[in-house]
Structure formats: C-alpha cells, structure tokens
Short mmCIF file of C-alpha atoms in Angstrom, two decimals:
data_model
loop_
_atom_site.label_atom_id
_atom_site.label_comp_id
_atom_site.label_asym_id
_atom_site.label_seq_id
_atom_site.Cartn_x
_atom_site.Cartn_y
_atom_site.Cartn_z
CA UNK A 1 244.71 68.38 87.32
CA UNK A 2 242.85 69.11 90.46
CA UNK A 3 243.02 66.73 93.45
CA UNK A 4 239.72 64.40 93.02
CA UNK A 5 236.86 65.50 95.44
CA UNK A 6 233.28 64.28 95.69
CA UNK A 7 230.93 65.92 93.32
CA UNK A 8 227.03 64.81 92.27
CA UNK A 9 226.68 64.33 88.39
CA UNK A 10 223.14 63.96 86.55
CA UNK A 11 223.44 62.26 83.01
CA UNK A 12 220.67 62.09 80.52
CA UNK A 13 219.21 60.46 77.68
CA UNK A 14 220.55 62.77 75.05
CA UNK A 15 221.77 66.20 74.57
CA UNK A 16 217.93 68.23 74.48
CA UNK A 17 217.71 66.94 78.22
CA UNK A 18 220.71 67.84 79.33
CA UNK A 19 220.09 71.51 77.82
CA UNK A 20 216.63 71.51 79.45
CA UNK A 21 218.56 70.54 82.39
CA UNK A 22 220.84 73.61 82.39
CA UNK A 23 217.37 76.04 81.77
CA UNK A 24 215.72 73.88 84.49
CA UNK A 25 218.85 75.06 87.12
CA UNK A 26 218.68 78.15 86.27
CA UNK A 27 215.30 78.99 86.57
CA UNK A 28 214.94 77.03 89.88
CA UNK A 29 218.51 78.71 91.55
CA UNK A 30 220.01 75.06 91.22
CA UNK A 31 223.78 75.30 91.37
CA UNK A 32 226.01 73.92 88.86
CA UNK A 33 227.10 73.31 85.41
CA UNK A 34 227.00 71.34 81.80
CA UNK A 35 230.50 69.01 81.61
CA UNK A 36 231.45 66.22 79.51
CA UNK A 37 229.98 62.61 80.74
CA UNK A 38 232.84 61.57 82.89
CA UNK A 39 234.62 58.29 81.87
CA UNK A 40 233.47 56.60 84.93
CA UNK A 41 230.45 56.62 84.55
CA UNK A 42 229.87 56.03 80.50
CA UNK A 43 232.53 55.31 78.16
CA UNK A 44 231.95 57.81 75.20
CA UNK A 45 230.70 60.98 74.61
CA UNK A 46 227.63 63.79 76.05
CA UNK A 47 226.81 65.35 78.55
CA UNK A 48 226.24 65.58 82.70
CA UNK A 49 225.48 68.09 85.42
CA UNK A 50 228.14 68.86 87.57
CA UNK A 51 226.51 70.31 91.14
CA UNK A 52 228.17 70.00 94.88
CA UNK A 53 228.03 66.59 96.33
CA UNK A 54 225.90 67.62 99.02
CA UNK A 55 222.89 68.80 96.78
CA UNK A 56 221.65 65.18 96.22
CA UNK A 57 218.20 65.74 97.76
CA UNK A 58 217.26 68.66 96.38
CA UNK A 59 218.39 67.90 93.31
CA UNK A 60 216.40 64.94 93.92
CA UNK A 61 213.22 66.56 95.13
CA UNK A 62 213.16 69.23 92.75
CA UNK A 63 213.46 67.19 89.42
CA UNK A 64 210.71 64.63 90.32
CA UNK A 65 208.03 67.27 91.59
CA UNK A 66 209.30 68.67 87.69
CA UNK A 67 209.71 65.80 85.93
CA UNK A 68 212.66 66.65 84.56
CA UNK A 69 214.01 63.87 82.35
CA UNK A 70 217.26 62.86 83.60
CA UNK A 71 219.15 58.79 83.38
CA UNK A 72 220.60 58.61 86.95
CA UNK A 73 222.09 60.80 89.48
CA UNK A 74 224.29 60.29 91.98
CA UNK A 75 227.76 61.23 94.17
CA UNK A 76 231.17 59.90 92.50
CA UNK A 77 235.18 61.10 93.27
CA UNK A 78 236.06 63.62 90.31
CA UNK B 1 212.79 92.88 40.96
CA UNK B 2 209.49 91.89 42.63
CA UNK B 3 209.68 88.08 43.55
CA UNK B 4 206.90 86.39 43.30
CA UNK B 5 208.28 82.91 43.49
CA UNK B 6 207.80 82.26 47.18
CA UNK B 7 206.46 79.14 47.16
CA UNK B 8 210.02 77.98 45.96
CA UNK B 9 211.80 79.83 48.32
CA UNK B 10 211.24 83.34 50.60
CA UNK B 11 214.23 84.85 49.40
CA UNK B 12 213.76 88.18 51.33
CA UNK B 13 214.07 87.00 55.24
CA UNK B 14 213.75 89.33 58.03
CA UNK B 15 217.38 90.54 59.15
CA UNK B 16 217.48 89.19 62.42
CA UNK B 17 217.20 86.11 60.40
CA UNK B 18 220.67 87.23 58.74
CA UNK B 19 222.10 88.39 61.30
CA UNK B 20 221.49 85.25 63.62
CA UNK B 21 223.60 83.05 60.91
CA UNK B 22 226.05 85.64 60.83
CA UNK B 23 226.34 85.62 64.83
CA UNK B 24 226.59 81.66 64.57
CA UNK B 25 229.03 81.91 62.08
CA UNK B 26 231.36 83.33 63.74
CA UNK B 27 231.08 82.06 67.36
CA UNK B 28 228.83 78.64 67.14
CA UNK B 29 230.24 75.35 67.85
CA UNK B 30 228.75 71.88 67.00
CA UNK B 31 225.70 70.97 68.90
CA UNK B 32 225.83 67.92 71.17
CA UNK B 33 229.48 67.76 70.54
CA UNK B 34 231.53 68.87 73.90
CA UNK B 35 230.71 70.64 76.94
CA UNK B 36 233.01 73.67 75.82
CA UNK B 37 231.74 76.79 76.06
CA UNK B 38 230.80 77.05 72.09
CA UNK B 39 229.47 73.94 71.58
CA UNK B 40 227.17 74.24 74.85
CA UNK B 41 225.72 77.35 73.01
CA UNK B 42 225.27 75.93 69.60
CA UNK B 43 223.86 73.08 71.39
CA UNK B 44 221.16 75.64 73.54
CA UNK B 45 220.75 77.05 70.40
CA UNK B 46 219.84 74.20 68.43
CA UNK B 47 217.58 73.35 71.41
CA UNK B 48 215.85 76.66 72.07
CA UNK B 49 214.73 76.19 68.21
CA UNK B 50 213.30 72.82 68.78
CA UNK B 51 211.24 73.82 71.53
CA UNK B 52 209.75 77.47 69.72
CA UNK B 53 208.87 74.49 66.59
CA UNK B 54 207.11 72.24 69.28
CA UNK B 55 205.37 75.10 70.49
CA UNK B 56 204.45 76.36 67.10
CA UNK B 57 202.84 72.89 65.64
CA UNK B 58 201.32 71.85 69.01
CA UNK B 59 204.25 69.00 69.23
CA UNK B 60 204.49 67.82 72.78
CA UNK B 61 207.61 66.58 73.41
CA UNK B 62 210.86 69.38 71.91
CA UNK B 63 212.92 66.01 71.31
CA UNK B 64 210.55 65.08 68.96
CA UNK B 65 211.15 68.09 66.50
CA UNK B 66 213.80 66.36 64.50
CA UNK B 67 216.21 68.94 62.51
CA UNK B 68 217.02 67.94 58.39
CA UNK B 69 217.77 69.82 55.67
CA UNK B 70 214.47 70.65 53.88
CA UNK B 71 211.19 68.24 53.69
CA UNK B 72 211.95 66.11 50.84
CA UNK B 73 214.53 64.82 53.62
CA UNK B 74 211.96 64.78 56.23
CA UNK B 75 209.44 62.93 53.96
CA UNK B 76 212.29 60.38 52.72
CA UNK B 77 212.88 59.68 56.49
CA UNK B 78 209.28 59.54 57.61
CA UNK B 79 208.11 57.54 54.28
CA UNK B 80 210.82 55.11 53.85
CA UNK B 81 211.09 54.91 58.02
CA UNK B 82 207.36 54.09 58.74
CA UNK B 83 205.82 52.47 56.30
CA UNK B 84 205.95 48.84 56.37
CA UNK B 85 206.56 46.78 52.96
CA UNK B 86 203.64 45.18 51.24
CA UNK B 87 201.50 47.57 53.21
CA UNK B 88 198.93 50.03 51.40
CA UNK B 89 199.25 53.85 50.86
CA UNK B 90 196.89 56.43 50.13
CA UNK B 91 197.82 59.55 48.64
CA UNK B 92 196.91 62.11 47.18
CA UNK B 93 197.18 63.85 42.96
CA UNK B 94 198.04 67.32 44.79
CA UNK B 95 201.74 65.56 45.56
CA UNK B 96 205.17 66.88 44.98
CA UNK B 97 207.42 64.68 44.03
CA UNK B 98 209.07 64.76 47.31
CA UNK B 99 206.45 62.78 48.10
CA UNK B 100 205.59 60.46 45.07
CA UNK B 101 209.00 59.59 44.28
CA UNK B 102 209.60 58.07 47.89
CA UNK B 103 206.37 56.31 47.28
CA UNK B 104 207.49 54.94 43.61
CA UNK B 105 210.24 53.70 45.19
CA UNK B 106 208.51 51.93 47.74
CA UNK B 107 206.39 50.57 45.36
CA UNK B 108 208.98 49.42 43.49
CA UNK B 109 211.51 47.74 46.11
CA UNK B 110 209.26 46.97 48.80
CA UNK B 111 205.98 46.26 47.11
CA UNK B 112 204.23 48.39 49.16
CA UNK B 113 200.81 49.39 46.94
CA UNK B 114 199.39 52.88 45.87
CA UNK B 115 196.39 54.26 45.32
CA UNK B 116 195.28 58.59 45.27
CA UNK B 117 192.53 60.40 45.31
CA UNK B 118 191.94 62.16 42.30
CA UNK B 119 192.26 65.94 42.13
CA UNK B 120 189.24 67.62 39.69
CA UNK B 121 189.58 69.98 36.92
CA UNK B 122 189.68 72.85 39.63
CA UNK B 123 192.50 70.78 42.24
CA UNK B 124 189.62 69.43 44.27
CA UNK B 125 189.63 66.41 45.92
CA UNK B 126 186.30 65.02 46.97
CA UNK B 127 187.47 63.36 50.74
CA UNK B 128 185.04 60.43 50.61
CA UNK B 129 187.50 58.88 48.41
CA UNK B 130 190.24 58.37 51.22
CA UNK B 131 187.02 56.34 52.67
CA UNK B 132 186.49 54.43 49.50
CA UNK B 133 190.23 53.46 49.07
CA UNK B 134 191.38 52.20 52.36
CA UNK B 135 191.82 48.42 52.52
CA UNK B 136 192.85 45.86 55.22
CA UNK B 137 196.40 46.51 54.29
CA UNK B 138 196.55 50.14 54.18
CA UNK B 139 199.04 51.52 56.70
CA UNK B 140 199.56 55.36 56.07
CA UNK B 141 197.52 58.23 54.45
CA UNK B 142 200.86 60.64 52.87
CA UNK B 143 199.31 63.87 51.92
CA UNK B 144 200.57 67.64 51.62
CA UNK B 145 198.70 70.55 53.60
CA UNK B 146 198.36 72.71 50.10
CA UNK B 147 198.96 72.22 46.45
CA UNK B 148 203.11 73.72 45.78
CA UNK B 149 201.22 74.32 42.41
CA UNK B 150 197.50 75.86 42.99
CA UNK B 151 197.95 76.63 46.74
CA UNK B 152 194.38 74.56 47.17
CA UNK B 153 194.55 73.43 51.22
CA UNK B 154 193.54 70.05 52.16
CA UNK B 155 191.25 69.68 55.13
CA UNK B 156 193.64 68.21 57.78
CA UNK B 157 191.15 67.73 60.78
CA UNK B 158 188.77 65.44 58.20
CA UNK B 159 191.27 63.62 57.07
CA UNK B 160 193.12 63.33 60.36
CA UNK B 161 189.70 61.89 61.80
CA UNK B 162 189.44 59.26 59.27
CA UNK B 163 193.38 58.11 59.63
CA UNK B 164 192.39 57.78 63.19
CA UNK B 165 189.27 56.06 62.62
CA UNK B 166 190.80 53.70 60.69
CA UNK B 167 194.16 53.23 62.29
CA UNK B 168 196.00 54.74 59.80
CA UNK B 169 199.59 56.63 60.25
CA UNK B 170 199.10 60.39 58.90
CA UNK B 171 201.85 61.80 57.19
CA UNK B 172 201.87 65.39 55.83
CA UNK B 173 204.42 67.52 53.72
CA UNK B 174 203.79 71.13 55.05
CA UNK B 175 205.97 72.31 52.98
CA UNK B 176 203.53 75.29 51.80
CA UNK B 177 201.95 75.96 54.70
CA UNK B 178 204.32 75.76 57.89
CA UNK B 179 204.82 79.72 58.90
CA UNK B 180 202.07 80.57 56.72
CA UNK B 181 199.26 78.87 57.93
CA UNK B 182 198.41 77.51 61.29
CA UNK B 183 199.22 73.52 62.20
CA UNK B 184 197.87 71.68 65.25
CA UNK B 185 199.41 68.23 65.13
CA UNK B 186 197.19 66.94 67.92
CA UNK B 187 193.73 68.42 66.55
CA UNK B 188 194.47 67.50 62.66
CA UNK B 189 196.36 63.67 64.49
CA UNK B 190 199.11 64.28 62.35
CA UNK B 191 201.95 61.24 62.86
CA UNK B 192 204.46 62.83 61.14
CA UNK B 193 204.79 66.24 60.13
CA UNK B 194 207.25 67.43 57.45
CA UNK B 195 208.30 71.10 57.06
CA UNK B 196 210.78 72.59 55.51
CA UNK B 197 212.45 76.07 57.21
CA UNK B 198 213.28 78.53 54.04
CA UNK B 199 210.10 78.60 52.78
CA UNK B 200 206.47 80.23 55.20
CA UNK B 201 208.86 79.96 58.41
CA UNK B 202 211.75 82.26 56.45
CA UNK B 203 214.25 80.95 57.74
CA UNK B 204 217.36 79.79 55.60
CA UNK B 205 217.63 76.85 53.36
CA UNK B 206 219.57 73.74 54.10
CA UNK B 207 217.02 74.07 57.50
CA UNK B 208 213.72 71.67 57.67
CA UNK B 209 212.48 68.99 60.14
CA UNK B 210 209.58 66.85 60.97
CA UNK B 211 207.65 66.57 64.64
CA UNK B 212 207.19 63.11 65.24
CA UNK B 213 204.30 61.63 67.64
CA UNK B 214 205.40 60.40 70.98
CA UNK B 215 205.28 56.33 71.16
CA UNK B 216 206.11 56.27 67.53
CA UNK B 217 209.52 54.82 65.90
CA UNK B 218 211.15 55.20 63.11
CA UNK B 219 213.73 53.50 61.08
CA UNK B 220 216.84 55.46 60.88
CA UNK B 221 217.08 57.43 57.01
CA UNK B 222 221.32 57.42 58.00
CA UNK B 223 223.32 56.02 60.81
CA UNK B 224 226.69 57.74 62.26
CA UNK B 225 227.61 60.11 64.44
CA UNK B 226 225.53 61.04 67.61
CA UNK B 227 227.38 63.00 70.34
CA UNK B 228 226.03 60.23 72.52
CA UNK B 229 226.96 56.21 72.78
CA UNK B 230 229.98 56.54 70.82
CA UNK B 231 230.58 52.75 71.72
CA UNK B 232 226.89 51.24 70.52
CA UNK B 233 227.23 49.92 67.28
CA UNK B 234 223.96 50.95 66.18
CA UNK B 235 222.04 54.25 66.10
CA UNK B 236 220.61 55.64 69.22
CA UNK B 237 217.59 54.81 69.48
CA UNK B 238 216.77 58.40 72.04
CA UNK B 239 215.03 60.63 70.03
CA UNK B 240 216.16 63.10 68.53
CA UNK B 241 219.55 61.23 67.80
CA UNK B 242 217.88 58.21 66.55
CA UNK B 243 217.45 60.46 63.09
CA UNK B 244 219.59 62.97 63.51
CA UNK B 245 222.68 61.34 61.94
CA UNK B 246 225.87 63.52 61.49
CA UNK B 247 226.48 67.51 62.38
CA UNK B 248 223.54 69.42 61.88
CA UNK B 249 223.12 72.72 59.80
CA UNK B 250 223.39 74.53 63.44
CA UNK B 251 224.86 78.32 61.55
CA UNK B 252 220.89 77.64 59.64
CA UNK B 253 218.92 76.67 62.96
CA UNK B 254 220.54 79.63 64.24
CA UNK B 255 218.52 81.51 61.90
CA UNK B 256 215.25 79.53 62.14
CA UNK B 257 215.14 79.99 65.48
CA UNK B 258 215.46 83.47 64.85
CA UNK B 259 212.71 83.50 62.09
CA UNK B 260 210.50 81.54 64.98
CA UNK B 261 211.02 84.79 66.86
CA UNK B 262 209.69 87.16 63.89
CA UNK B 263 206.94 84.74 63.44
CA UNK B 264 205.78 84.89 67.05
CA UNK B 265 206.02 88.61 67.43
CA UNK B 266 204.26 89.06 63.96
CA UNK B 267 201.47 86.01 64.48
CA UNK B 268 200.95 83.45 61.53
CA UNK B 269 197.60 84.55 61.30
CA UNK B 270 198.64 88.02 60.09
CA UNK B 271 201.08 86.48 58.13
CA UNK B 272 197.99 84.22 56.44
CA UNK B 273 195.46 87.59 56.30
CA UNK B 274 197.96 89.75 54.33
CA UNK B 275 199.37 87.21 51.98
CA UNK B 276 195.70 86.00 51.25
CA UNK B 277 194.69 89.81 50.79
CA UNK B 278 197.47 90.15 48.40
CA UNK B 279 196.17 86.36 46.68
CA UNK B 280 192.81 87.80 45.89
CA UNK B 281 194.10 91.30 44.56
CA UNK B 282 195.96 89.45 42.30
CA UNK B 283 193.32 86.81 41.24
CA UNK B 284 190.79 89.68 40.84
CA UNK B 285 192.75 91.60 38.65
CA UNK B 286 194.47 88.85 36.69
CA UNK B 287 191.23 86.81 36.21
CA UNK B 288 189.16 89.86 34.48
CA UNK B 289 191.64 89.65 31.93
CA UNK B 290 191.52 88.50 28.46
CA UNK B 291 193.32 85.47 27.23
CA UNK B 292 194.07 84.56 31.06
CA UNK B 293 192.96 80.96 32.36
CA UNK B 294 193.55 81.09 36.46
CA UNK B 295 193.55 77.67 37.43
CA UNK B 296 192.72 76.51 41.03
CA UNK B 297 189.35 77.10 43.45
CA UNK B 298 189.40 80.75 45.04
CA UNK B 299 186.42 80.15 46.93
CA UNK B 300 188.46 76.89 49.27
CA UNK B 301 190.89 77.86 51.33
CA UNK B 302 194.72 78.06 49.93
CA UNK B 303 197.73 79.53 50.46
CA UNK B 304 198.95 82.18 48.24
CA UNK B 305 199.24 81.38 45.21
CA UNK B 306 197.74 81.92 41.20
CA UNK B 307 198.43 79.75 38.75
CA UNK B 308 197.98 80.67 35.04
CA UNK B 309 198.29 80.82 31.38
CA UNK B 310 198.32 83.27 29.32
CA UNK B 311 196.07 82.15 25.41
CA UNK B 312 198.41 79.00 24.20
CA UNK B 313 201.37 80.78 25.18
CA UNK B 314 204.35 78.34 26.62
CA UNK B 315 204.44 79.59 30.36
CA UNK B 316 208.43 79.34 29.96
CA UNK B 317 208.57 82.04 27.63
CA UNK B 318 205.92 84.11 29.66
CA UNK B 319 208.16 83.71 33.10
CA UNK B 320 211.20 84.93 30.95
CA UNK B 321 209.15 87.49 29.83
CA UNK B 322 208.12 88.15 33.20
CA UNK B 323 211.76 88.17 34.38
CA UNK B 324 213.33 89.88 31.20
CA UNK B 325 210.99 92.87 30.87
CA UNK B 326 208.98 93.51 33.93
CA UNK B 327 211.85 92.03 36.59
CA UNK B 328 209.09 89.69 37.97
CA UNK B 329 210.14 86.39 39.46
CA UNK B 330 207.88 83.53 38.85
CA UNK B 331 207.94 79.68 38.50
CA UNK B 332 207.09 78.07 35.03
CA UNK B 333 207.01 74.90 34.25
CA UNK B 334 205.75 71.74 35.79
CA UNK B 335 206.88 72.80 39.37
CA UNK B 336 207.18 68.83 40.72
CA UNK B 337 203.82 68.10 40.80
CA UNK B 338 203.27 66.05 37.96
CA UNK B 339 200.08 64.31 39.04
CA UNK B 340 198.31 67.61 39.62
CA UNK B 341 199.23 69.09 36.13
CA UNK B 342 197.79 65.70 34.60
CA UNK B 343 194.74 66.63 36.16
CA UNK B 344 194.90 70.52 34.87
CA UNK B 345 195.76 69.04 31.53
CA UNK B 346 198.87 71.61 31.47
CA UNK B 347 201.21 68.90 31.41
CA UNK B 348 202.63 70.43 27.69
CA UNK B 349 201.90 73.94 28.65
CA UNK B 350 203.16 73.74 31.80
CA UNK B 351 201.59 76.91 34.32
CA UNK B 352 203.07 80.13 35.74
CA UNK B 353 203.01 80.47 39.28
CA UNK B 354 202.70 83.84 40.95
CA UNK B 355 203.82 83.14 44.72
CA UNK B 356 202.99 85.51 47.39
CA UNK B 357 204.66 86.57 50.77
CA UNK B 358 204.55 88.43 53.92
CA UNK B 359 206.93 91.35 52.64
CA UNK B 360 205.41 91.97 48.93
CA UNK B 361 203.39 94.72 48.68
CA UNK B 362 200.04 95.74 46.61
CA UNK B 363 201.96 98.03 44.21
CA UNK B 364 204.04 94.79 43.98
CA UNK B 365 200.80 92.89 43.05
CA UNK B 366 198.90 95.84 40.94
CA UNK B 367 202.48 95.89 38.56
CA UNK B 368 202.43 92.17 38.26
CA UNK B 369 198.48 92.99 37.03
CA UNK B 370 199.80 95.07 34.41
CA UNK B 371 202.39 92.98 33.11
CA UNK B 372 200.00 89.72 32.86
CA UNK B 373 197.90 92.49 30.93
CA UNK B 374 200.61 93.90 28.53
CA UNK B 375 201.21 90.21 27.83
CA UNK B 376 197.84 88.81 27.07
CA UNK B 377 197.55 91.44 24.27
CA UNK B 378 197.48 89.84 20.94
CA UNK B 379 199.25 90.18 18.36
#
C-alpha cells in the first residue's frame, strides 16, 4: 500500500451523481477520478471523487455555479 | 415470415441494438457495484441510458428514470407504491391486465375502490366521465396511452388537466406508445410513467422503467441490495435506489441505450408517420373486404394496429392459418385486455391483431391484404 497522503474526496447521494460527477470533470478539465467511498468516511459501499488535495476551491466554485449534486467534500489522509 | 405482432414484442431490432448487448456481454460489470474499471462502465452505461430516457419523455431529473424489467413491473411498483388504501381509482375499459390485476388486488387487500370509464362499441371513451366519477376519496387516475388491443390513443393532455385540476396522481402504462409516439410528462402532468423497452423503443426484453415526478415517493415494490448504505437496514430512500432493488438487467440497458440512439437519429415522429402509413394501407385494404369486421376508430388517433375477424371464424384458427400458410405473425385471442373485448363483444371470438412497425414494409402489408382475402372466401 502507498504511504497515506492528503487527497480531497467528493461523495454523493447515489451512484447517477457520482457518474454525472465523472462527465461533469471531464467536460470542465477537473482532475481526478471515480474510487470506492473510503472507509473513513462511510462504512459500506459507492462511490467518491478522488482529486488533489489542493483543488478544494475550485472544486468548490465550480460545482455550485453548476449545481452539481454532490453530499460533502472535503480534504482527508488516504 | 412477416411479423406483424409488434405490439407484443419488436422482434426485429436495429443491430446496434445487438451488438450493444453483445459488447456488454462480454466486457460489462455490475452497475453501482465497485469503482473497478468494468463496473464504472456498466455503471456510465446504465446512466448514459437514464439520461437519453429523461430526455426522451421530458423527465427532469435522470435519477428519476427508474430501470425494471418490462411495465407490468413498473405499474406493480407505481400502483401498489402510490396509491393509498381505501382511496378511490379511476380507470379506464382500454386496460391490460398489467394494470387491472394490480388494481383487483388492491381492491381486494387494501379496499381501495374502482370505478372505469366505459369504452363504446368502437373503443371510445367519452372523457367527461373521468369528471363524473371522481369522488372525495379518489387518489389516482391509472390509464394506458393506447389500447394493446385496438391501438385507440387516449388524450393525455385532457386527462392530465383534469388529474391536476382535481389533485389527482396520473399514472399511465405506455406500454404501446413509448418509441412510437411522442410523450411529454410535464405537458400531459403525468406522475408516473410506465414503459416498457422491447416493444416502440426496440430495445431488448427483460428492459422497462418508469419516470417518476420530482417531490414524489414511493413505497419500495422489493428491498435488498443497493450499492449504497450497505449498513441501513432499510431501503435507500435516494432515488433511483429507493426502487431499484437488486442487479439490474445492465447487458439489456446496454442495448436500450443503444436503441435510444437509433430512435434519436431516426425521430419518433418518422417512426409514428410510417407505421401509421402502413396502419391505414392495411385498414383500407382489409376493410373493403367481405366477411371482414375491423374493429376500432380509424378516424382518432392510434398506434398501429387492426383488429379483426374474419365471418364467425375463431381468430385462433385464422392466426394459425395466418402463421401456417402465409408465414404471418399475428396475435389471437383475448390479448390481456379483457375489459375492452367485453365492450367489442369478442370475448368468445376473441380478435386478430395485425401489429405494425418501423421495419415492415408495404409489400409486407399488401401480402397480409391478400391473405385476410384468400381467407374470408367462403366455402
């Protein structure tokens, strides 16, 4: 396993989010990808987005001027 | 073999159609299970299909396109989900029994009452009568977009206006019409709308869904496995996954969503002009005929079908005939709609039901003409 290192993860509702999500990214040049919700954060199953810790605010800033539907974002040690 | 039995099933799909479930087949995972590279595309897939059926029925929100397996599952879910017990339902005699047998049993467990508007001679319906049979406890109007048996189409927008008028949830089975004829669920107010996916949209069966109004909820049909909250005890209550219980048929989605494509590129209202070109061919030629009773209104607007009889003659033994001698596939019988036939007065002779499609052709329809001739000659 890789050493843990600060990463920001977006988790949603349920899985049609999450997929708009990944067609959201990629039409706005966002950087990142779909992974499994990690444990931390919500024991169980789905999915996040997995973008560089340092992308907070425009993550951030670009969702809410979309509206993309998304539960909570934020920075945690993965 | 010309197939003329459409309204049962398309059998002949467009081949991206085929080759989509083919691709999925062999490389799909399970949607909304895993962030692995397979399941991520069955799960964009399964997605990309629920936002081309939002876009084609005017549904606003994709995660309200709920998948099923056909629409007597999406009916079961919206009827037995929505309606409250003791509560009042109007219907309609044009009803499958995908719908009336969720309503029996309604009736009959949760005492929820019944009343339909009578179908004419012809498979009219006069639509004052939803008017004269609401009461303070109706709750839901459940009514199909076209007769499975005559193809007559009911007037969605007029009724839609008086379920809004009065309050009233709309349900509707589009069995017949979605792919073949165009659905607005915000201009007709449609609640709920049922479709299935092997049938107008030609995609393959074991596919179907329902688009469900935003702010509306729904008891759960089935409970179990989500992809999501593996620790709640109880069903999601997100949609989709609050009725989307279990793995989904994502190998047939694959294919609906490719069938979405066809249907975009071709337009539904081609689709609707040919296949109603083709209707009246047939009904023109089959109607001059001796010994033939058509049964249905050509001058309302319906989907594509002709429903006949041939003198006395048990329509069984003219669809085998059909079958056995001419290679025509048709639909004899009572075709689920017992209410409708009651109305006909066919419910001994049962009909035969010619059912049309995008790919049949007019030497299709002029040899059907001729064997629905050689037939009617007596003996």
């Amino acid at each position: 396993m890789k050493a843990k290192e600060p990463a920001l993860i977006v988790t949603f509702a349920n899985t049609p989010d999450a997929i708009a999500m990944e067609t959201f990214c990629k039409q706005n040049d966002l950087p990142g990808r779909l992974i499994p919700i990690p444990g931390a954060l919500k024991a169980g199953c789905g999915l996040a987005w997995k973008a560089p810790a340092d992308h907070e605010a425009l993550f951030t800033e670009k969702m809410n001027a979309a509206g993309t539907k998304y539960a909570s974002i934020q920075v945690i040690e993965l | 073999m010309i197939y003329l039995d459409n309204a049962a099933t398309t059998m002949i799909k467009p081949q991206p159609v085929i080759d989509a479930v083919v691709a999925a087949m062999t490389s799909m995972g399970n949607a909304s299970r895993g962030a692995h590279g397979s399941a991520l595309q069955a799960s964009r897939t399964v997605y990309d299909a629920r936002c081309k059926l939002a876009k084609l029925f005017g549904c606003k929100s994709p995660d309200h396109v709920i998948f099923t397996c056909n629409s007597t599952e999406s009916l079961n879910i919206a009827i037995t989900g929505a309606i409250p017990a003791g509560s009042h339902v109007i219907s309609t005699d044009l009803e499958h029994n995908s719908v009336l047998r969720p309503l029996y049993r309604l009736e009959e467990e949760q005492g929820v009452k019944l009343s339909f508007v009578p179908a004419d001679k012809q498979g009219n319906i006069d639509y004052a009568d939803f008017e004269k049979l609401i009461t303070p406890e109706t709750s839901a109007i459940v009514c199909t977009h076209a007769s499975n048996l005559l193809g007559t189409k009911l007037d969605l927008v007029r009724i839609g206006q008086i379920a809004k008028a009065h309050n009233l949830l709309l349900i509707v089975d589009a069995s017949q019409t979605a792919g073949a004829a165009n659905i607005d669920i915000e201009a007709m107010n449609i609640d709920i709308l049922c479709f299935t996916g092997h049938k107008g949209l030609m995609g393959p069966q074991g596919t179907g869904g329902l688009c469900v109004r935003d702010g509306l909820t729904l008891r759960p049909f089935k409970v179990g496995g989500s992809g999501i909250q593996s620790y709640n005890k109880h069903q999601p209550v997100e949609f989709p996954s609050c009725l989307e219980a279990g793995t989904l048929n994502g190998h047939g989605i694959a294919g609906l969503s490719a069938a979405l494509d066809y249907l975009e590129e071709v337009t539904v209202e081609a689709i609707e002009a040919k296949e109603h070109a083709l209707m009246m061919r047939f009904y023109e030629g089959v109607s001059k005929i001796e010994g033939v009773t058509v049964y249905g209104d050509f001058t309302q607007p319906r989907t594509a079908i002709v429903t006949l009889n041939i003198r006395d003659y048990d329509s069984s033994m003219v669809s085998d005939a059909l079958s056995e001698d001419y290679g025509i596939a048709t639909r004899a019988g009572a075709h689920c709609a017992p209410r409708l036939h009651q109305a006909l007065g066919t419910t001994a002779q049962g009909a035969i039901r010619f059912s049309i499609s995008w790919f049949n052709t007019e030497e299709e329809i002029d040899e059907a003409i001729r064997a629905v001739a050689e037939l009617a000659v007596e003996e």
